[in-house]
Coordinates of C-alpha atoms and ligand atoms in Angstrom, one line a residue:
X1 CA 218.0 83.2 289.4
X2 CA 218.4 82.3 285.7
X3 CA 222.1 83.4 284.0
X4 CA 221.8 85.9 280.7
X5 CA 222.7 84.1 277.8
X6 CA 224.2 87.0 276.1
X7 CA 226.0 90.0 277.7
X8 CA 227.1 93.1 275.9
X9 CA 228.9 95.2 278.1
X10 CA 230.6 99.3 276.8
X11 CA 230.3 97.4 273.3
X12 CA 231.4 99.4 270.6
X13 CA 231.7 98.4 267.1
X14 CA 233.4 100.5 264.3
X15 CA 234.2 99.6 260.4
X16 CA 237.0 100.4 259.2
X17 CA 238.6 101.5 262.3
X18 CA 241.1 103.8 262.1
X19 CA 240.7 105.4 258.5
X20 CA 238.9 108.7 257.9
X21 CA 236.0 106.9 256.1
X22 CA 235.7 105.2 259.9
X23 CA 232.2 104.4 261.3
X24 CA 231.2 104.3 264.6
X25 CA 228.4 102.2 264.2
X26 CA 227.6 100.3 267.8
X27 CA 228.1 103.1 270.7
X28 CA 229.0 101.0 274.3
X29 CA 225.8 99.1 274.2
X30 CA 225.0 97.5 277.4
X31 CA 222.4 94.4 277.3
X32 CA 221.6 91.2 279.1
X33 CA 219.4 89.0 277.0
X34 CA 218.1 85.6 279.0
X35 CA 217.4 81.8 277.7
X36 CA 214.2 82.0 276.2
X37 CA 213.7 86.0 276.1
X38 CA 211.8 86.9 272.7
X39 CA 213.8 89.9 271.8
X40 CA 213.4 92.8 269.2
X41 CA 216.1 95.5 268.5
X42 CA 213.6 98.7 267.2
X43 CA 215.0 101.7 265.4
X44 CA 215.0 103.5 262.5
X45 CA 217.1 102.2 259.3
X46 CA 220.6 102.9 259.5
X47 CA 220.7 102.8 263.7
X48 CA 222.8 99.7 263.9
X49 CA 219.8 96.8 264.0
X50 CA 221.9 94.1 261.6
X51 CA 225.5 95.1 263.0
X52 CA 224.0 94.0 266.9
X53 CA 222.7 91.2 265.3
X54 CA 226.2 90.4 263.0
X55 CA 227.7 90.5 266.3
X56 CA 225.4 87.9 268.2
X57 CA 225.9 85.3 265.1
X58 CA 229.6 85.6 265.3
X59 CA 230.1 87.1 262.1
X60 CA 231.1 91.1 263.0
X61 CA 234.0 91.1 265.8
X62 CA 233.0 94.2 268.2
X63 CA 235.9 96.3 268.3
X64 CA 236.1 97.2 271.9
X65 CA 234.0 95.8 275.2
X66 CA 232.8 92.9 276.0
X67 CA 231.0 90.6 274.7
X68 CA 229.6 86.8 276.2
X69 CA 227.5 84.1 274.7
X70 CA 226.7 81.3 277.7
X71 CA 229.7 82.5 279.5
X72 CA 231.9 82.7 276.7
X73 CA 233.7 85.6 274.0
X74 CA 232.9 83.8 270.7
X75 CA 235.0 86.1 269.3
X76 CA 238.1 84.8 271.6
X77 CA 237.9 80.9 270.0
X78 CA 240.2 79.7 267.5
X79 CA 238.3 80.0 264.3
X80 CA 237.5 76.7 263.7
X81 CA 235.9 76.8 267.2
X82 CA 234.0 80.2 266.2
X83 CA 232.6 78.2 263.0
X84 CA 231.3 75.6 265.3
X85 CA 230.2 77.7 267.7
X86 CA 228.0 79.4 265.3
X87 CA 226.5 76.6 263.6
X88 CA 225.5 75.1 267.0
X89 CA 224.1 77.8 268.7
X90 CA 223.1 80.4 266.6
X91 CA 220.6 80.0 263.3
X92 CA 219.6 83.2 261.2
X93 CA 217.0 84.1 258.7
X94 CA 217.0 87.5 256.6
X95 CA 214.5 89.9 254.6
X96 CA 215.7 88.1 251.3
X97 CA 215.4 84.5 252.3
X98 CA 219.1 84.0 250.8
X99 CA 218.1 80.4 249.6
X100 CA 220.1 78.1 246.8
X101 CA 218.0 78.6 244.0
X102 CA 219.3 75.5 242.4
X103 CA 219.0 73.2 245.9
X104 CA 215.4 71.9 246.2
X105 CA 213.6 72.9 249.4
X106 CA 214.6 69.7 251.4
X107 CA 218.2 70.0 250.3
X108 CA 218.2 73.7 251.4
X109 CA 217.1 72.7 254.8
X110 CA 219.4 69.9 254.8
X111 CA 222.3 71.8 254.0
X112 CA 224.0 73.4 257.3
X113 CA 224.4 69.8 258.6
X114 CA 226.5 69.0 256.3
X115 CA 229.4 70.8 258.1
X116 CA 228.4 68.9 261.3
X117 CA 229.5 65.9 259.5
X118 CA 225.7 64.3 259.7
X119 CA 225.6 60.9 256.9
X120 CA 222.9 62.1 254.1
X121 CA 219.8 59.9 254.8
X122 CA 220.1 61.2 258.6
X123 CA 220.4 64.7 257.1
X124 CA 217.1 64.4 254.7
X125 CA 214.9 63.4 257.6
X126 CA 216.1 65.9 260.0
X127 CA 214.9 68.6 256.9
X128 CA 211.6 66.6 256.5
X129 CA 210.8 66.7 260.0
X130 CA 211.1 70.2 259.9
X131 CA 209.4 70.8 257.1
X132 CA 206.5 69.2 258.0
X133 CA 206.4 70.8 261.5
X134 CA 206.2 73.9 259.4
X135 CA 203.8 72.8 256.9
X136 CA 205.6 72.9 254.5
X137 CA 206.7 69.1 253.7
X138 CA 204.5 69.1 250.4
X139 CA 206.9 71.8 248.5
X140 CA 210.5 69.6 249.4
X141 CA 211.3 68.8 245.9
X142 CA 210.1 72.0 244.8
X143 CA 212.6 74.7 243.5
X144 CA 212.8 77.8 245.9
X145 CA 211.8 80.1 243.5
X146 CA 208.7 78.2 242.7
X147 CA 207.2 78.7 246.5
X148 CA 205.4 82.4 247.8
X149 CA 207.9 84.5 249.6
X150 CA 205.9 83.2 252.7
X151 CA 206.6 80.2 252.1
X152 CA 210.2 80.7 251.0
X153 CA 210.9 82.5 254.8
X154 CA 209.7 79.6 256.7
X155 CA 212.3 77.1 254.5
X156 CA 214.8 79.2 255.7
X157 CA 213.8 79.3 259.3
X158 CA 213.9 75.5 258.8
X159 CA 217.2 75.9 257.5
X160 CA 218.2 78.0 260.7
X161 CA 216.7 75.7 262.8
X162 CA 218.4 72.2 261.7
X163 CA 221.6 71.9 263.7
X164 CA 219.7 72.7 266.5
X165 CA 220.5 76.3 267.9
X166 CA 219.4 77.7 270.7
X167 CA 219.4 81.3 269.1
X168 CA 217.5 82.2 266.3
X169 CA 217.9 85.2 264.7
X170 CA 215.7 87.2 262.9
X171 CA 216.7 90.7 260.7
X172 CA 213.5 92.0 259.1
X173 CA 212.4 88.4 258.3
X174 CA 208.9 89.7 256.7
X175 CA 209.9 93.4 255.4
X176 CA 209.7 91.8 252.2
X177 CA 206.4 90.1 252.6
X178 CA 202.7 91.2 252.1
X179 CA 200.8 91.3 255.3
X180 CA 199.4 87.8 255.3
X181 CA 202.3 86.1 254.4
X182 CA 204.2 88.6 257.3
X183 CA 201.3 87.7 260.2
X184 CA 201.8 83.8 259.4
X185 CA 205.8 83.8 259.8
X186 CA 205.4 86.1 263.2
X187 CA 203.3 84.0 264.3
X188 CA 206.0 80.8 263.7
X189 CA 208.7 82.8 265.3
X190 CA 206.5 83.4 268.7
X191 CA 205.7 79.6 268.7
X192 CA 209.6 79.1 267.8
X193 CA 209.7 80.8 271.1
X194 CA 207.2 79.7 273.5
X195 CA 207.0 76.1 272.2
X196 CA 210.7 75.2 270.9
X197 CA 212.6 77.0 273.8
X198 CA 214.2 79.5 271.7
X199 CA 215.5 82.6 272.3
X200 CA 214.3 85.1 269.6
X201 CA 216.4 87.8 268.4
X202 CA 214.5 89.9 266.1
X203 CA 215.4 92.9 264.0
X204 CA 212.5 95.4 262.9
X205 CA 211.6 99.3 262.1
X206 CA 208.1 97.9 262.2
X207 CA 206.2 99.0 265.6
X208 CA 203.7 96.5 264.8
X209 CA 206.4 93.5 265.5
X210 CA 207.2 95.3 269.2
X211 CA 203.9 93.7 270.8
X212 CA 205.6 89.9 270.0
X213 CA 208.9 90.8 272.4
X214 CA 209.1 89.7 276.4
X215 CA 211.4 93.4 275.7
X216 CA 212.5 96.0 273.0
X217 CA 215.8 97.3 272.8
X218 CA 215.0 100.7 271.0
X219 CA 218.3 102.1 269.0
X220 CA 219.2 105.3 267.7
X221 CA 222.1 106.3 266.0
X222 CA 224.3 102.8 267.1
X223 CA 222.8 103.2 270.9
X224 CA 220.2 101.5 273.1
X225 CA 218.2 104.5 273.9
X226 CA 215.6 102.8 276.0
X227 CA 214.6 99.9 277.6
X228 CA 210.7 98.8 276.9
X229 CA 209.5 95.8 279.2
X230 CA 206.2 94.0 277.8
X231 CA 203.9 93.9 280.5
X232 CA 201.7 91.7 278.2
X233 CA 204.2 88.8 278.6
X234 CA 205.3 87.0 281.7
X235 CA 209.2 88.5 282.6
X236 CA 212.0 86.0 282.3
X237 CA 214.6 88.5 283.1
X238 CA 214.8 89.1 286.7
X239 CA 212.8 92.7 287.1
X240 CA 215.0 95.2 289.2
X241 CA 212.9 96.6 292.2
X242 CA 212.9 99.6 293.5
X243 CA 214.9 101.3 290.5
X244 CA 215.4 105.0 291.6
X245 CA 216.4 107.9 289.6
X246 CA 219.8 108.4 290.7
X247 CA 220.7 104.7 289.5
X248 CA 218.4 105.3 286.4
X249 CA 221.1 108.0 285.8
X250 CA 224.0 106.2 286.6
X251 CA 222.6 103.4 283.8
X252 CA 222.4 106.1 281.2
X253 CA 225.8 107.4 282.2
X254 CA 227.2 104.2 280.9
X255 CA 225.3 104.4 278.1
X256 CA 225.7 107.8 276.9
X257 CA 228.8 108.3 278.1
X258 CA 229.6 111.2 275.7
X259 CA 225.7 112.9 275.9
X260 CA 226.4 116.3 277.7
X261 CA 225.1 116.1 280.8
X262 CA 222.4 118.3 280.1
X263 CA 221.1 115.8 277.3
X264 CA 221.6 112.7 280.4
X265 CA 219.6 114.6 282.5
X266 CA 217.0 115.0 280.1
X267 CA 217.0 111.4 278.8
X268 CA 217.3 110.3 282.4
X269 CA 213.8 112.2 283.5
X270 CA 212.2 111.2 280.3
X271 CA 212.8 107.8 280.6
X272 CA 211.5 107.6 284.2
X273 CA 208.5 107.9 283.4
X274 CA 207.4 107.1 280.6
X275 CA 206.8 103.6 279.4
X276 CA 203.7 104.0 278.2
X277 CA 204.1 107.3 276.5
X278 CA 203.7 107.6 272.6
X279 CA 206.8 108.3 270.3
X280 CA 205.0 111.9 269.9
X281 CA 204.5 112.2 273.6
X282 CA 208.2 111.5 274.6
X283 CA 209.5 113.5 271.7
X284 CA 207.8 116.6 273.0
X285 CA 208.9 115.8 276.5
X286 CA 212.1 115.8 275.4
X287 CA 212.3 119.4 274.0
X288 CA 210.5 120.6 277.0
X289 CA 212.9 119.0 279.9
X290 CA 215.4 120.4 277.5
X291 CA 214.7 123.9 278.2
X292 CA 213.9 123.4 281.7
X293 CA 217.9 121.9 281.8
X294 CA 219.0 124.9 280.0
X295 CA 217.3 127.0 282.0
X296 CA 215.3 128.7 279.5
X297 CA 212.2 127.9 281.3
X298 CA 211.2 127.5 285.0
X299 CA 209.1 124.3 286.1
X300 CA 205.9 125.6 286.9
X301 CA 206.1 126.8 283.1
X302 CA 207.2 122.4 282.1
X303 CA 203.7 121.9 284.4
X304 CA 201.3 123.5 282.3
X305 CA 202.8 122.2 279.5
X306 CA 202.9 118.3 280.9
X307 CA 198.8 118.5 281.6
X308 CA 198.1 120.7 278.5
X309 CA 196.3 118.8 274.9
X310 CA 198.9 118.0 272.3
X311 CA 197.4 120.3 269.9
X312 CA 198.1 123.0 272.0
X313 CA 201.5 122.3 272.0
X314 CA 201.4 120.0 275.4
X315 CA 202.0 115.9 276.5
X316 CA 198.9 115.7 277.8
X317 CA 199.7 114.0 280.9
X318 CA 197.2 113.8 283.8
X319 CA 198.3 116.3 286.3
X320 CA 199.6 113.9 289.2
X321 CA 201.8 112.3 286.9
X322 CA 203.1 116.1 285.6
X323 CA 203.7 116.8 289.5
X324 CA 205.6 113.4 290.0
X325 CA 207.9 114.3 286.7
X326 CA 208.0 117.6 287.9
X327 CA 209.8 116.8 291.4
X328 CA 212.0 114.4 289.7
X329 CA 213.4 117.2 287.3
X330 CA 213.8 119.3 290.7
X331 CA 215.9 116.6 292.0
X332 CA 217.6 116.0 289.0
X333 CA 218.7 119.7 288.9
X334 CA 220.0 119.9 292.1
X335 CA 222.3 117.1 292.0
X336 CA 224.2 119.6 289.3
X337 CA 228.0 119.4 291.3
X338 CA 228.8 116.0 289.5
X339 CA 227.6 117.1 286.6
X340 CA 230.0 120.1 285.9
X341 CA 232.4 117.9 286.5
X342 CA 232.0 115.7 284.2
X343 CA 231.6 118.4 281.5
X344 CA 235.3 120.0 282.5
X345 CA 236.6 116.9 281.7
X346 CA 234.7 116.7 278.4
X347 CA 236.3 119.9 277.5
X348 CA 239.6 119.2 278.6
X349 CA 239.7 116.1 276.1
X350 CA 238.0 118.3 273.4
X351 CA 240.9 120.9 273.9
X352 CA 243.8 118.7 273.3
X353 CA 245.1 120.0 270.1
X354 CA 248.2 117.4 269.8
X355 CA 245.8 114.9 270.2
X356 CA 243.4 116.2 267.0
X357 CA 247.2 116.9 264.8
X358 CA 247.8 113.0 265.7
X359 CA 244.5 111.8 264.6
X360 CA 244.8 113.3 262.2
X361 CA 248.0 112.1 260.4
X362 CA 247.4 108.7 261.9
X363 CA 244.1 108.3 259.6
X364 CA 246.0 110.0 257.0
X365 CA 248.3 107.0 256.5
X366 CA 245.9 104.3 257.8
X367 CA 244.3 105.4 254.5
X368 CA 247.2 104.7 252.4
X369 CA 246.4 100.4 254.4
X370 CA 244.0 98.1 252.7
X371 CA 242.6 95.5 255.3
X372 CA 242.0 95.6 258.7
X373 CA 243.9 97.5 261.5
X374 CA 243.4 96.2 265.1
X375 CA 242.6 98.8 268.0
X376 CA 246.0 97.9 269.3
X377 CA 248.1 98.7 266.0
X378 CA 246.3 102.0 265.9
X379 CA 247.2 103.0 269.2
X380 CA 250.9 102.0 268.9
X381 CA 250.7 103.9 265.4
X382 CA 249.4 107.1 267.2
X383 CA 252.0 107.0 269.8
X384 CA 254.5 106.8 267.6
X385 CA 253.5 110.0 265.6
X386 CA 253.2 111.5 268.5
X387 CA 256.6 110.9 269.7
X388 CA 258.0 111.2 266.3
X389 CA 256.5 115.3 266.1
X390 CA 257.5 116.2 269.3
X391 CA 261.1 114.7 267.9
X392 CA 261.8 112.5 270.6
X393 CA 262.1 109.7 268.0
X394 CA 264.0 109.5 264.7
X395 CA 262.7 108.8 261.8
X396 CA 264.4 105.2 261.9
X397 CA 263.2 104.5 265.0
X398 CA 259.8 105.7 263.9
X399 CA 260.2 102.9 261.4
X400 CA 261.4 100.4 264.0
X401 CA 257.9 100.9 266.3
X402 CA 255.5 100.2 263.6
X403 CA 258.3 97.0 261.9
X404 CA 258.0 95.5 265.5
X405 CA 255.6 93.0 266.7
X406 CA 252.8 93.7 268.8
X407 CA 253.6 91.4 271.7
X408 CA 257.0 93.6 271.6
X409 CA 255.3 97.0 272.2
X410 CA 255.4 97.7 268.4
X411 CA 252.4 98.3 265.9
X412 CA 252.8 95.3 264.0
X413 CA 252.9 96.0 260.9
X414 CA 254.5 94.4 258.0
X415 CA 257.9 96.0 256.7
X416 CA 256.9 97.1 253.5
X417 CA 254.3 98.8 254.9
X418 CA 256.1 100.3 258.1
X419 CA 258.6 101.8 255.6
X420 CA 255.8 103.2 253.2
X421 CA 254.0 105.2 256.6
X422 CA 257.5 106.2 257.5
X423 CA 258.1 107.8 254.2
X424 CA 254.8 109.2 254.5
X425 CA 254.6 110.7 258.0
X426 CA 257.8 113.2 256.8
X427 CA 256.2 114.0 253.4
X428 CA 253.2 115.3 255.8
X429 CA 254.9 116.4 258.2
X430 CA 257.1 118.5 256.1
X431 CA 254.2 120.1 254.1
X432 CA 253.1 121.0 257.4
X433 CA 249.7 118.8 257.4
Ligands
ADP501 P1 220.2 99.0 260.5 O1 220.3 97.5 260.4 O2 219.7 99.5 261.8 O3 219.6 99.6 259.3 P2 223.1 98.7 260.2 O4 223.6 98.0 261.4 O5 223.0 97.9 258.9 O6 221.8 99.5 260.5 O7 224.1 99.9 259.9 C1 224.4 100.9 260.8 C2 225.3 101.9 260.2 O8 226.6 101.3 259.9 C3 224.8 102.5 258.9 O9 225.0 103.9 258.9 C4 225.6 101.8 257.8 O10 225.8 102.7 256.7 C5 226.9 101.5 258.5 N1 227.5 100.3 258.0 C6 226.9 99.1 258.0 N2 227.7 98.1 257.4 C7 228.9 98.8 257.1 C8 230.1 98.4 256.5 N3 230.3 97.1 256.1 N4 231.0 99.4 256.3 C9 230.8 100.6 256.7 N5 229.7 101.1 257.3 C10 228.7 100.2 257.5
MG502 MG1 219.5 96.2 258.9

């Protein structure tokens, strides 16, 4: 049974954490990727594509979850460790090649070693060897700018490829490149893949790209929304048998853990079925289970739908696949206890007033703090407005929680700025904010 290589588990990733312009930009992402997996994260622009990637180079520390590459937290090394980390086992290329225009080709490739502390001579044929594996050895003393953008993309997956990784990342390597030059680099990364060993990490709003994958990872709005395993190419990842609704559900619970239940149960029956179900097709089926959920229309209603022609408004499915989804959504429905549950707690958190008022000041004076605040510091800040409104702390010792060090239960901040939020929090707190 082979081991995943990298493991996101609950991952969440926000920037600027803890300010009012905060984003929450990678939503408890759950994802096992294996040695050798050809991978591509789908999704509209703006869904969170580059901030996974970001994440898997080493470059964007996740805020909260966890997160392994072989076994480890890259994000947990000393930095020195992290640099090495990433220069050994992860190589990248992007849409705008991001080449020295004043290196020549072979010194471009050449380049990354130097931080491995590889003599020149060794470092120049290392680059050569690659170049001409790519077919590209006749442009080495040629100036970047003076190749096609083809040509300029596969220098740079040279480049990624020189120390060695076993990773190679990919974000929109051909969006910039006409079709030709885009067929001719796909095709490298596949054999980058099948023939090198690599694992291939590949970002892309493209559908075209999705056939290239062993699986897709489609993302919306910072999730994985769904799961889409290539039957065209042989599995590496162990294929779970027997996967039933109820655990089906259970996987988008984690997932969605703040979809209402209504939209889980939705997504959950929608994603049973349907792996080979247009965009348009699961879009409509979507809507539809929706107002079954809701109760706006019965079942038998969903059935006529399922098996009618798009045009007329249906999916279009043959009718004992409508029955199958049909019996699911019964099931689904019925199992309704849990469920209700779940939402009264949603609505208790939702109600919590104090809560909203501390938020609120905390991002208030977080605003007022340029650099980075860890999750810790802004949980120590929060409960110290709150203790400090419901006046079962002074002002001084307000200041005193925020001077103190972390590792002493304190938020850690520096004095100058503990004293500036102090001053702060009353201003606010007297003009009633
Ligand atoms: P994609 O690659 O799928 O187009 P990104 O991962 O680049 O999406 O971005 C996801 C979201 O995060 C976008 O809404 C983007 O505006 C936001 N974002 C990306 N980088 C930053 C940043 N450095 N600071 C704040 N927001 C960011
Ligand atoms: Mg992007």
């Amino acid at each position: 049974m082979p081991e995943p290589l990298i493991v996101a588990r609950n991952l969440e990733i926000y920037y600027n954490y803890g300010k009012s312009n905060e984003y929450y930009a990678l939503k408890k992402v759950n994802i096992e990727i294996y040695p050798q997996e050809y991978i591509v994260f789908f999704g509209p622009s703006g869904c969170g594509k580059s901030t996974m990637l970001y994440c898997i180079l080493g470059a964007l520390p996740y805020t909260f979850g966890e997160f392994y590459i072989g076994g480890q937290d890259p994000y947990k090394l000393p930095p020195k460790e992290l640099v090495k980390f990433q220069q050994k086992t992860v190589g990248i290329i992007y849409q705008q090649f991001n080449l020295i225009p004043s290196l020549n080709v072979l010194d471009n490739v050449a380049l990354p070693q130097i931080f491995m502390g590889i003599p020149p001579a060794q470092r120049r044929k290392r680059a050569m060897e690659l170049l001409e594996r790519f077919g590209i050895a006749e442009q080495a003393k040629k100036l970047p700018t003076m190749l096609s953008g083809g040509q300029q993309q596969r220098v740079a997956i040279c480049r990624a490829l020189v120390n060695n990784p076993d990773i190679l990342l990919a974000d929109e390597p051909v969006g910039n490149l006409d079709e030709a030059s885009a067929k001719k680099v796909m095709e490298t990364l596949l054999e980058i893949n099948e023939k090198e060993k690599k694992t291939v990490i590949l970002v892309s709003h493209d559908p075209r790209y999705l056939a290239y994958a062993h699986r897709v990872y489609f993302m919306r709005d910072g999730r994985i929304e769904r799961e889409f395993i290539n039957p065209e190419r042989k599995q590496i990842k162990p294929i779970e048998r027997g996967a039933s609704l109820v655990s089906e559900t259970e996987k988008l619970a984690r997932i969605y853990p703040y979809a209402s239940p209504e939209e889980l149960k939705v997504k959950s029956i929608v994603n049973y079925l349907t792996q080979d179900l247009t965009f348009e097709q699961i879009d409509r089926l979507e809507k539809l289970v929706k107002l079954v959920v809701e109760r706006k229309m019965s079942t038998q209603m969903l059935y006529d739908f399922l098996v009618s022609p798009f045009d007329k408004g249906g999916v279009e499915l043959n009718q004992a696949r409508a029955q199958e989804m049909i019996q699911k959504l019964e099931d689904v429905l019925k199992r309704s206890i849990e469920v209700k549950r779940f939402r009264r707690k949603l609505e208790e958190e939702e109600l919590d007033e104090t809560k909203i008022h501390v938020r609120r000041l905390r991002m208030a004076l977080l605003d007022q703090f340029e650099g980075e605040v860890k999750p810790i510091q802004v949980k120590r800040l929060e409960e110290a407005i709150e203790d400090r409104l419901a006046g079962y702390i002074t002002k001084d010792e307000f200041f005193r929680k925020l001077d103190l060090p972390i590792e002493k239960g304190g938020a850690g901040f520096k004095r100058n700025t503990a004293k500036k939020f102090t001053v702060y929090l009353e201003k606010l707190i007297a003009q009633g904010v």
